């Protein structure tokens, strides 16, 4: 049977478009698959003990990961306190003050920094902070995560600040308001929703990081509330240790903890996107 | 007369002759702070490179350039070589790209050209949520779900039917290069998809219309007008994905096994630079050991920086809003 | 015969007859401008290397309305932005020459532009109230953001006075806490005027304040200007000749030279300029032969 060129083209069209659709559903399907498994395996082990109990010695049943959750909160808190203001400040520099050449250099550097593997950042902070302090600490871990957050915050803040129309700045300047007050009282409030979104996304990214924590926080079987005193645990670290260990009770807790981690990260990301959309 | 006017009439002349009195110091200080924060980005980059070189200096001087080509990694004999790790990094990333790029591009084409508007947003959102998955969770899923699946049926059937090809030759461990490549593919999929989609959406509709007016089918419009137009952006997206794959640590470490040699077989356990550092750092007991691992990290940094810089130069002006993946 | 534009606004817009609203003024005396108004001497301005103004000399009479007219691109906006040092906000823009406010050169490098802008206020072409602030906060913005402490009662008093001066008080007195973006275009522009007045400037610059507004709102603002001129010196840029004729006491005409730099070709009493222009180019422009 001879197929005309026209029919061949139509067939190719249908085939390729269909293939693209298949791939798209495949991509989404993978996500659903992973999420589904984690939730399925983890929900069963999700109980209040997970949030309130400390880890028990290997092989024994029960216990929880309360110390990891507390540790994660402390570390992310430190990271946010350092990383968000400095990041927004760098964003203000890029959007309001930077000259053409210097601005391009800083922007390019920030973009490249976002691609530095987090394990390299972990080693960097190990050398910079842990060795100098003499011990692992929540502070070192917070600094590592802040370094990861910094270039992300800087670029996203810059873009949000640039969205504020120039007429706003002119109106304020024409009133005789000095430059820095214009930025603080007119530009930043106008961009606040976008800045908050950027901060939430940066925090969501930092919350899931594990590698840098291995060399800065180390991990701790017990609850630690100290910022500079010694090793501290974090949720991703505990998941890693449990997942790679041989004890099935720990595996179950790893799944449950993963549920908590995923849901937290997703909720923050979702909140950030909704915030941006509601404008 | 308002208070302001009185003050002005009296002191305005003086105020204007002394700008520092009128809060100009505020502007000067603000400028210094802002420039300082901007420069802190540069300082951070510089400090990063310096610190890594400093901490790996011992290993650099001890092993020299042979470090990159040597395949021995023996902590007991105090001999270290990076070749298998570098090999593993490159091969696993290549596998990831081979698997992910067609799927990503197809998905991106679907999202930007084919999908009806009501489907576009939820789909894009889901793809981006995939990017938000923490690496360690993906690794956990990898160990208990992916690896058993890879071991049997994937490697078993590949081995029995195509075992004569060196890459499919060997006992099916499950943990190994293939699993690592698969999990990396899952991790780079969302980045390449999102950036490619943005690049394609930026193609002006006049290009598509011109093609349609010539009587082209939908696919011909895409392959003839859209894809060629944004070619460099797509390449940039793939390279950015590569950059991400090169540096990925946790998920890879958890599924790659801990082999340290260069073999053709994808079924063998292997190592990447990142996984080697992650696995052994906490066991490094003496200075040279630590230094060798830091040198490994330095090599990884150099490779990633190079790849990312090339990618940025290609994708330079694609502005990404913070609602999407930042990479 | 003159047409009263107030009752027949279409006539004004169609330009049947340009009615000069007030008595002919004496020409501006330099001494008067030096003492209480503005004197512009040899003002040149560039955007990067492209000259936008060349050798502009102008006298701005105190408590009068001076209009600057001319075809688009002739540098009117650049000129007015030099008067409150907004010109230098544009990167790589510069200006030379003297702008004397009450005899002091505000363009001198030792003078802080922030201080200048408190004394010379500006209203922009497109109303630009701060969207994140209420009506009240918008008017008070200039007061609050200069770092000086102002008592609440004084702020309230100033805001009310400014809104009354801008002929907006009655319309917004119940809406002071509503977002400024809820007002109509004409109301927003009057809000911007009130905001500029709240800091009690000596001179108010208006850059085509009515071009984004409908004719009715335009006439309201023109009425407002005449009221304000009793207390403030006003310089208005407009591309609408009828408006300049209706509203101003003195008019300056600018034209673009061959190298695209703006020059002032004539300046004088509005009535004289429109009925007996001295420069042929002015006459051509006014009668619509070009521009």
XYZ file of N, CA, C and O in Angstrom, chain A residues 100-101, chain C residues 46-50 87-95:
64
model
N 26.881 48.933 36.021
C 26.684 47.912 34.998
C 27.660 46.756 35.141
O 27.270 45.598 35.233
N 28.946 47.085 35.209
C 29.930 46.022 35.170
C 29.970 45.221 36.466
O 29.910 43.991 36.449
N 22.840 66.454 29.335
C 23.155 65.323 28.459
C 22.614 64.032 29.050
O 22.566 63.868 30.271
N 22.223 63.117 28.183
C 22.022 61.730 28.572
C 23.169 60.970 27.954
O 23.243 60.801 26.754
N 24.097 60.518 28.807
C 25.351 59.950 28.299
C 26.022 60.962 27.399
O 26.397 62.034 27.810
N 26.204 60.677 26.119
C 26.902 61.672 25.303
C 25.944 62.446 24.413
O 26.351 63.276 23.610
N 24.656 62.199 24.572
C 23.679 62.818 23.684
C 23.121 64.070 24.356
O 22.534 64.002 25.437
N 17.008 64.962 37.192
C 17.687 64.556 35.958
C 18.842 63.609 36.259
O 19.070 62.625 35.552
N 19.546 63.891 37.362
C 20.745 63.097 37.636
C 20.412 61.709 38.171
O 21.300 60.887 38.348
N 19.125 61.431 38.424
C 18.751 60.106 38.890
C 18.938 59.081 37.777
O 19.202 57.912 38.025
N 18.805 59.554 36.530
C 19.018 58.653 35.395
C 20.506 58.342 35.306
O 21.331 59.252 35.339
N 20.881 57.063 35.181
C 22.307 56.748 35.151
C 22.985 57.434 33.977
O 22.427 57.498 32.883
N 24.187 57.934 34.212
C 25.021 58.567 33.179
C 24.405 59.843 32.613
O 24.774 60.270 31.525
N 23.491 60.462 33.345
C 22.973 61.758 32.893
C 23.724 62.854 33.631
O 24.079 62.690 34.782
N 23.964 63.975 32.947
C 24.614 65.077 33.663
C 24.127 66.415 33.134
O 23.536 66.500 32.054
N 24.399 67.440 33.916
C 23.954 68.779 33.522
C 24.967 69.800 34.005
O 25.614 69.609 35.031
